[in-house]
Amino acid sequence: MAENSITESVLRLMSDKPREQTAFMSLVAGMRTQGLRAELRGSPERQERLYPYTPPIPVDAEIKVEGVAGFVDHTVVPSPQEDPRRVATQDTVADELISRLQKLAAQAPGGGLWLSISAGPWLGARKKERDRLYDRVVAMASKAVARGKPFVDLRDLPGGVFPLPTIGFCKPPDADHRVTIGFNDQAVGWSGQMTADGRWTCTVGELRPSIGRAVEGKLKKQLARVRAVEPDKPIGLLLDSRPMQGGKGKPEPVFDLPSMILGALLTEITQDWPGVLTKAWLLSPQGLTSIYGGDSFAW
């Protein structure tokens, strides 16, 4: 099909940024899973001559959904500022666990493993204790793979403080990146509740100055420039919280927040920049979710 060949050619243009490439691959695939006609039409940042804008518009992709073309920019959900020692420990723990779990992950449903874990127990620990902690996580992952479902067996945990990892399965982007690691011990918080009519409300004040700052910067600068030259076209933001290795083999500093929390944060930010954003999706270890502009993946 012609739409597939155009999409594939645009994805090849994105090969210089594997995270961005796989994110748009997942976005189109998710839309098609919902029965939507979706295709990538181009990349304004990479194909300036194809787009009649002076100066060029700073957006990653043009995508057509159900016959309606719009622009989508990709951005990671940034991790809040952290203690440098903790960040260094997270890097070390992620590298070691990825190395130890790579072969096991190939046997997991979908061919990949993702873990959400605290780096706290490793912080300042001696080598013997660190190795014992690694062995414990590998044992938990092995049980999950053997049973074919995510789980933690509380009865087999030894005494003492050990934050339990969440272990799940995923489809990896390629055979060299079968394991993704996320850390859940960042010092940010929120509060929320379900209202009587079934709506989720929450307070995200602590998140906005840290995580929200990067998202707000997209709206008030980059995407506002796109809206200025295209007042009627849909504009979308693809948020990415997948833990992935960066260019030097280290995990990138991303933060895996629940979709309801990110949706509430984005709704709060868009109220200060009305008319800029049409739609937003979250791509997390759990898959693709619409977090702004309705439940459907379409505009």
Coordinates of C-alpha atoms in Angstrom, one line a residue:
M1 CA 0.0 0.0 0.0
A2 CA 1.2 3.5 -0.8
E3 CA 0.5 4.8 2.7
N4 CA 2.7 2.1 4.2
S5 CA 5.6 3.0 1.8
I6 CA 5.3 6.7 2.7
T7 CA 5.2 5.9 6.4
E8 CA 8.3 3.6 6.1
S9 CA 10.3 6.3 4.2
V10 CA 9.5 8.9 6.9
L11 CA 10.6 6.4 9.6
R12 CA 13.9 5.8 7.8
L13 CA 14.5 9.6 8.0
M14 CA 14.2 9.3 11.8
S15 CA 16.9 6.6 12.1
D16 CA 19.2 9.2 13.5
K17 CA 17.0 9.3 16.7
P18 CA 16.0 5.7 17.5
R19 CA 13.7 6.7 20.4
E20 CA 11.8 9.1 18.2
Q21 CA 11.7 6.6 15.4
T22 CA 10.2 3.8 17.5
A23 CA 7.8 6.3 19.2
F24 CA 6.2 7.3 15.9
M25 CA 6.2 3.6 14.8
S26 CA 4.2 2.8 17.9
L27 CA 1.9 5.8 17.4
V28 CA 0.9 4.7 13.9
A29 CA 0.6 1.1 14.9
G30 CA -1.6 2.0 17.9
M31 CA -3.9 4.0 15.7
R32 CA -4.2 1.2 13.2
T33 CA -5.0 -1.2 16.0
Q34 CA -8.0 0.9 16.8
G35 CA -9.1 0.6 13.2
L36 CA -8.0 4.1 12.2
R37 CA -6.4 5.0 8.8
A38 CA -3.1 6.5 9.8
E39 CA 0.1 7.3 8.0
L40 CA 3.2 9.5 8.4
R41 CA 3.3 12.1 5.6
G42 CA 6.7 13.7 6.3
S43 CA 9.1 15.3 8.8
P44 CA 9.1 19.1 8.6
E45 CA 12.3 19.4 10.6
R46 CA 14.1 17.0 8.2
Q47 CA 12.4 17.8 4.9
E48 CA 12.3 21.6 4.9
R49 CA 12.0 21.9 1.1
L50 CA 8.7 20.0 1.2
Y51 CA 7.0 22.4 3.5
P52 CA 6.3 26.0 2.6
Y53 CA 7.3 27.7 5.8
T54 CA 9.9 30.4 6.4
P55 CA 11.5 29.9 8.8
P56 CA 11.0 26.1 8.9
I57 CA 8.5 24.9 11.6
P58 CA 10.1 23.0 14.5
V59 CA 8.0 19.9 14.6
D60 CA 9.0 16.2 14.1
A61 CA 6.3 14.8 11.9
E62 CA 3.2 15.3 9.8
I63 CA 0.6 12.5 10.3
K64 CA -2.7 11.9 8.6
V65 CA -5.4 10.2 10.6
E66 CA -8.8 9.4 9.0
G67 CA -8.0 11.8 6.2
V68 CA -7.1 14.7 8.5
A69 CA -3.4 15.8 8.4
G70 CA -1.8 17.5 11.4
F71 CA 1.6 17.9 13.1
V72 CA 3.0 15.9 16.0
D73 CA 6.1 16.6 18.1
H74 CA 7.8 13.9 20.2
T75 CA 9.2 14.6 23.7
V76 CA 10.3 12.5 26.7
V77 CA 8.7 12.8 30.1
P78 CA 11.8 14.2 31.9
S79 CA 13.0 12.9 35.2
P80 CA 13.0 15.6 38.0
Q81 CA 16.3 16.9 39.2
E82 CA 17.9 14.3 41.5
D83 CA 20.8 13.8 43.9
P84 CA 23.9 13.1 41.6
R85 CA 24.8 10.1 43.8
R86 CA 21.4 8.6 43.2
V87 CA 21.5 9.2 39.5
A88 CA 25.0 7.6 39.3
T89 CA 23.7 4.6 41.2
Q90 CA 20.7 4.3 38.9
D91 CA 23.0 4.2 35.9
T92 CA 25.1 1.5 37.5
V93 CA 22.1 -0.6 38.5
A94 CA 20.4 -0.3 35.1
D95 CA 23.5 -1.3 33.3
E96 CA 24.1 -4.3 35.5
L97 CA 20.5 -5.5 35.4
I98 CA 20.2 -5.1 31.6
S99 CA 23.4 -7.2 31.3
R100 CA 22.1 -9.9 33.6
L101 CA 18.5 -10.0 32.2
Q102 CA 19.1 -9.8 28.5
K103 CA 19.1 -13.5 27.7
L104 CA 16.2 -14.2 30.1
A105 CA 14.2 -11.4 28.4
A106 CA 14.3 -13.3 25.1
Q107 CA 12.3 -16.1 26.7
A108 CA 9.6 -13.7 28.1
P109 CA 6.2 -13.2 26.5
G110 CA 6.7 -10.6 23.8
G111 CA 10.5 -11.1 23.9
G112 CA 11.2 -8.3 26.4
L113 CA 11.2 -7.3 30.1
W114 CA 10.5 -4.0 31.8
L115 CA 11.2 -3.3 35.4
S116 CA 10.2 -0.4 37.6
I117 CA 12.5 -0.4 40.6
S118 CA 14.1 1.7 43.4
A119 CA 17.8 2.3 43.4
G120 CA 17.8 3.1 47.1
P121 CA 18.9 -0.3 48.4
W122 CA 22.1 -0.1 46.2
L123 CA 23.0 3.4 47.3
G124 CA 26.1 3.1 49.4
A125 CA 25.9 -0.7 49.6
R126 CA 29.0 -2.8 49.6
K127 CA 29.7 -5.1 46.6
K128 CA 28.6 -8.3 48.3
E129 CA 25.3 -6.7 49.2
R130 CA 24.8 -5.2 45.7
D131 CA 25.4 -8.6 44.1
R132 CA 22.8 -10.1 46.5
L133 CA 20.3 -7.5 45.5
Y134 CA 20.9 -8.1 41.8
D135 CA 20.5 -11.9 42.3
R136 CA 17.2 -11.3 44.1
V137 CA 15.8 -9.2 41.2
V138 CA 17.0 -11.8 38.6
A139 CA 15.3 -14.5 40.6
M140 CA 12.0 -12.6 40.7
A141 CA 12.2 -12.0 36.9
S142 CA 13.0 -15.7 36.3
K143 CA 9.9 -16.7 38.2
A144 CA 7.8 -14.2 36.2
V145 CA 9.1 -15.5 32.9
A146 CA 8.6 -19.2 34.0
R147 CA 5.0 -18.6 35.0
G148 CA 4.3 -16.4 32.0
K149 CA 2.8 -13.5 34.0
P150 CA 4.1 -10.6 36.0
F151 CA 4.2 -11.3 39.7
V152 CA 6.2 -11.0 42.9
D153 CA 6.2 -13.9 45.4
L154 CA 6.0 -12.2 48.8
R155 CA 6.6 -15.4 50.7
D156 CA 10.1 -15.8 49.2
L157 CA 11.3 -12.4 50.2
P158 CA 13.9 -12.4 53.0
G159 CA 13.4 -10.1 56.0
G160 CA 14.5 -6.5 55.9
V161 CA 13.7 -3.5 53.8
F162 CA 13.7 -4.1 50.0
P163 CA 11.4 -2.1 47.7
L164 CA 9.7 -4.6 45.5
P165 CA 10.3 -4.2 41.7
T166 CA 7.4 -4.3 39.3
I167 CA 8.3 -6.8 36.6
G168 CA 6.3 -6.9 33.3
F169 CA 6.6 -8.1 29.7
C170 CA 6.9 -6.0 26.5
K171 CA 7.8 -6.2 22.9
P172 CA 11.3 -4.7 22.5
P173 CA 12.3 -2.4 19.7
D174 CA 15.1 -4.8 18.6
A175 CA 17.0 -7.9 19.8
D176 CA 19.8 -5.7 21.4
H177 CA 17.4 -3.8 23.7
R178 CA 15.2 -6.5 25.3
V179 CA 15.3 -5.0 28.8
T180 CA 14.0 -1.6 29.9
I181 CA 14.6 -0.2 33.4
G182 CA 12.7 2.6 35.1
F183 CA 13.3 4.0 38.6
N184 CA 10.4 4.8 40.9
D185 CA 12.3 6.6 43.7
Q186 CA 12.2 10.2 42.4
A187 CA 11.1 12.7 45.1
V188 CA 8.0 14.1 43.6
G189 CA 4.4 13.6 44.5
W190 CA 0.7 14.2 43.8
S191 CA -2.7 13.6 45.3
G192 CA -5.9 12.6 43.7
Q193 CA -9.4 11.1 44.1
M194 CA -12.4 9.9 42.1
T195 CA -15.3 12.3 42.1
A196 CA -18.9 11.2 42.6
D197 CA -19.6 11.3 38.9
G198 CA -16.6 9.0 38.2
R199 CA -14.0 11.6 37.1
W200 CA -10.4 11.6 38.3
T201 CA -9.2 14.9 39.9
C202 CA -5.7 15.5 41.3
T203 CA -3.3 18.1 42.5
V204 CA -0.2 18.3 40.4
G205 CA 1.5 21.4 41.9
E206 CA 4.7 19.6 42.8
L207 CA 5.0 18.2 39.3
R208 CA 4.6 21.3 37.3
P209 CA 7.8 23.1 38.3
S210 CA 9.9 20.0 37.4
I211 CA 8.4 17.6 34.9
G212 CA 5.8 20.1 33.7
R213 CA 8.4 22.7 32.8
A214 CA 9.6 20.8 29.8
V215 CA 6.1 20.1 28.5
E216 CA 5.1 23.8 29.0
G217 CA 8.2 24.9 27.1
K218 CA 7.0 22.8 24.1
L219 CA 3.6 24.6 24.1
K220 CA 4.7 28.2 24.7
K221 CA 7.7 28.1 22.3
Q222 CA 7.9 25.3 19.8
L223 CA 4.3 24.4 19.2
A224 CA 3.1 28.0 19.5
R225 CA 5.3 28.8 16.5
V226 CA 3.6 26.0 14.6
R227 CA 0.1 27.2 15.6
A228 CA 1.0 30.7 14.4
V229 CA 1.5 29.6 10.8
E230 CA -1.2 26.8 10.9
P231 CA -4.1 28.1 12.9
D232 CA -6.5 25.4 11.8
K233 CA -4.5 22.2 11.6
P234 CA -4.5 19.7 14.5
I235 CA -1.3 19.8 16.6
G236 CA -0.4 16.8 18.8
L237 CA 2.3 16.0 21.4
L238 CA 3.6 12.5 21.8
L239 CA 4.9 12.0 25.3
D240 CA 7.4 9.2 25.9
S241 CA 8.1 7.6 29.3
R242 CA 9.7 4.4 28.1
P243 CA 13.0 3.7 29.8
M244 CA 15.5 3.3 27.0
Q245 CA 19.3 3.3 26.6
G246 CA 20.8 6.5 25.3
G247 CA 23.6 7.0 22.8
K248 CA 26.3 6.0 25.2
G249 CA 24.5 2.9 26.5
K250 CA 23.2 4.6 29.6
P251 CA 19.4 4.8 30.4
E252 CA 17.9 8.1 29.5
P253 CA 16.5 10.2 32.4
V254 CA 12.8 9.7 31.8
F255 CA 10.0 9.4 34.4
D256 CA 7.1 6.8 34.1
L257 CA 4.1 8.6 35.6
P258 CA 0.5 7.2 35.5
S259 CA -1.4 8.4 32.4
M260 CA -4.1 10.0 34.6
I261 CA -1.5 12.1 36.3
L262 CA 0.1 13.3 33.1
G263 CA -3.3 14.0 31.6
A264 CA -4.2 16.2 34.6
L265 CA -0.9 17.9 34.4
L266 CA -1.3 18.6 30.7
T267 CA -4.8 19.9 31.1
E268 CA -3.6 22.4 33.7
I269 CA -0.8 23.6 31.4
T270 CA -3.0 23.9 28.3
Q271 CA -5.3 26.3 30.2
D272 CA -2.4 28.8 30.3
W273 CA -1.8 28.3 26.5
P274 CA -5.2 27.9 25.0
G275 CA -5.6 26.9 21.4
V276 CA -2.1 25.5 20.9
L277 CA -2.6 21.8 21.5
T278 CA -5.3 19.6 19.9
K279 CA -4.2 16.1 21.1
A280 CA -1.7 14.3 23.3
W281 CA -0.7 10.7 23.7
L282 CA 1.5 8.9 26.2
L283 CA 3.8 6.1 25.1
S284 CA 4.9 4.2 28.3
P285 CA 6.1 0.7 29.1
Q286 CA 2.4 -0.2 29.4
G287 CA 1.7 0.9 25.8
L288 CA -0.1 3.8 24.0
T289 CA -2.7 5.9 25.8
S290 CA -4.6 9.1 24.8
I291 CA -4.2 11.6 27.6
Y292 CA -5.6 14.8 26.1
G293 CA -8.3 15.5 23.5
G294 CA -10.5 12.4 24.1
D295 CA -10.1 8.7 24.5
S296 CA -9.7 7.9 20.8
F297 CA -6.3 7.9 19.3
A298 CA -7.6 10.1 16.4
W299 CA -7.5 13.9 16.5

